[in-house]
Amino acid sequence: MANHVYKQVEITGSSEKSIEEAVQVALAKAAESIHNLGWFEVTDIRGHIADQRMGHWQVTVKVGFTLDD
């Protein structure tokens, strides 16, 4: 097994439907420009209020990936 170096970035996804969808939105966007994605960690969950109601979820995740050799 080779040695690897990893990096993490923090991003926030949003969804009007669910926390899970907000995570999926964030991961899909990250995958457009980052390869070798390996894991994620939810670091913050919050919501936006619109007209005295929940407008959408905002979920911040740390996304980890392997750097190229």
PDB file of C-alpha atoms in Angstrom:
ATOM      1  CA  MET A   1       0.000   0.000   0.000  1.00  0.00           C
ATOM      2  CA  ALA A   2       1.415   3.366  -1.023  1.00  0.00           C
ATOM      3  CA  ASN A   3       1.547   6.428   1.178  1.00  0.00           C
ATOM      4  CA  HIS A   4      -0.976   9.133   0.335  1.00  0.00           C
ATOM      5  CA  VAL A   5      -1.469  12.804   1.113  1.00  0.00           C
ATOM      6  CA  TYR A   6      -4.979  14.131   1.663  1.00  0.00           C
ATOM      7  CA  LYS A   7      -6.548  17.578   1.549  1.00  0.00           C
ATOM      8  CA  GLN A   8      -9.846  18.935   2.872  1.00  0.00           C
ATOM      9  CA  VAL A   9     -11.965  21.832   1.673  1.00  0.00           C
ATOM     10  CA  GLU A  10     -15.062  23.261   3.313  1.00  0.00           C
ATOM     11  CA  ILE A  11     -18.167  23.964   1.235  1.00  0.00           C
ATOM     12  CA  THR A  12     -21.859  24.673   1.888  1.00  0.00           C
ATOM     13  CA  GLY A  13     -24.767  23.237  -0.079  1.00  0.00           C
ATOM     14  CA  SER A  14     -28.410  24.261   0.168  1.00  0.00           C
ATOM     15  CA  SER A  15     -31.771  22.658  -0.497  1.00  0.00           C
ATOM     16  CA  GLU A  16     -35.414  23.568  -0.009  1.00  0.00           C
ATOM     17  CA  LYS A  17     -36.235  19.874   0.525  1.00  0.00           C
ATOM     18  CA  SER A  18     -33.824  18.251   2.997  1.00  0.00           C
ATOM     19  CA  ILE A  19     -30.488  18.197   4.757  1.00  0.00           C
ATOM     20  CA  GLU A  20     -29.480  15.130   2.741  1.00  0.00           C
ATOM     21  CA  GLU A  21     -30.200  16.890  -0.540  1.00  0.00           C
ATOM     22  CA  ALA A  22     -28.132  19.890   0.585  1.00  0.00           C
ATOM     23  CA  VAL A  23     -25.183  17.527   1.153  1.00  0.00           C
ATOM     24  CA  GLN A  24     -25.727  15.952  -2.286  1.00  0.00           C
ATOM     25  CA  VAL A  25     -25.773  19.406  -3.913  1.00  0.00           C
ATOM     26  CA  ALA A  26     -22.472  20.294  -2.239  1.00  0.00           C
ATOM     27  CA  LEU A  27     -20.797  16.990  -3.173  1.00  0.00           C
ATOM     28  CA  ALA A  28     -22.008  17.138  -6.788  1.00  0.00           C
ATOM     29  CA  LYS A  29     -20.608  20.647  -7.198  1.00  0.00           C
ATOM     30  CA  ALA A  30     -17.286  19.660  -5.586  1.00  0.00           C
ATOM     31  CA  ALA A  31     -17.002  16.681  -7.948  1.00  0.00           C
ATOM     32  CA  GLU A  32     -17.108  19.047 -10.942  1.00  0.00           C
ATOM     33  CA  SER A  33     -13.655  20.420 -10.114  1.00  0.00           C
ATOM     34  CA  ILE A  34     -12.093  18.044  -7.551  1.00  0.00           C
ATOM     35  CA  HIS A  35     -11.185  14.453  -8.293  1.00  0.00           C
ATOM     36  CA  ASN A  36     -10.330  11.601  -5.910  1.00  0.00           C
ATOM     37  CA  LEU A  37     -13.105  12.568  -3.466  1.00  0.00           C
ATOM     38  CA  GLY A  38     -12.990  10.173  -0.548  1.00  0.00           C
ATOM     39  CA  TRP A  39     -15.100  11.342   2.379  1.00  0.00           C
ATOM     40  CA  PHE A  40     -17.141  14.149   3.883  1.00  0.00           C
ATOM     41  CA  GLU A  41     -17.889  15.400   7.374  1.00  0.00           C
ATOM     42  CA  VAL A  42     -20.920  17.535   8.203  1.00  0.00           C
ATOM     43  CA  THR A  43     -19.674  20.476  10.269  1.00  0.00           C
ATOM     44  CA  ASP A  44     -22.720  22.760  10.412  1.00  0.00           C
ATOM     45  CA  ILE A  45     -26.445  22.632   9.725  1.00  0.00           C
ATOM     46  CA  ARG A  46     -28.541  25.764   9.591  1.00  0.00           C
ATOM     47  CA  GLY A  47     -31.595  27.059   7.826  1.00  0.00           C
ATOM     48  CA  HIS A  48     -32.709  30.169   6.018  1.00  0.00           C
ATOM     49  CA  ILE A  49     -35.987  31.771   7.124  1.00  0.00           C
ATOM     50  CA  ALA A  50     -38.316  33.286   4.519  1.00  0.00           C
ATOM     51  CA  ASP A  51     -41.781  34.673   5.353  1.00  0.00           C
ATOM     52  CA  GLN A  52     -41.559  33.313   8.914  1.00  0.00           C
ATOM     53  CA  ARG A  53     -41.052  29.780   7.552  1.00  0.00           C
ATOM     54  CA  MET A  54     -38.154  27.534   6.757  1.00  0.00           C
ATOM     55  CA  GLY A  55     -36.918  28.629   3.325  1.00  0.00           C
ATOM     56  CA  HIS A  56     -34.068  26.180   2.771  1.00  0.00           C
ATOM     57  CA  TRP A  57     -31.445  24.114   4.554  1.00  0.00           C
ATOM     58  CA  GLN A  58     -27.779  25.111   4.481  1.00  0.00           C
ATOM     59  CA  VAL A  59     -25.308  22.308   5.261  1.00  0.00           C
ATOM     60  CA  THR A  60     -21.564  22.873   5.536  1.00  0.00           C
ATOM     61  CA  VAL A  61     -19.318  19.891   4.886  1.00  0.00           C
ATOM     62  CA  LYS A  62     -15.596  19.260   4.900  1.00  0.00           C
ATOM     63  CA  VAL A  63     -14.796  17.236   1.790  1.00  0.00           C
ATOM     64  CA  GLY A  64     -11.621  15.143   1.780  1.00  0.00           C
ATOM     65  CA  PHE A  65      -9.723  13.967  -1.264  1.00  0.00           C
ATOM     66  CA  THR A  66      -6.445  12.303  -2.165  1.00  0.00           C
ATOM     67  CA  LEU A  67      -3.793  14.493  -3.797  1.00  0.00           C
ATOM     68  CA  ASP A  68      -2.200  13.197  -6.996  1.00  0.00           C
ATOM     69  CA  ASP A  69       1.155  11.473  -6.657  1.00  0.00           C
TER      70      ASP A  69
END
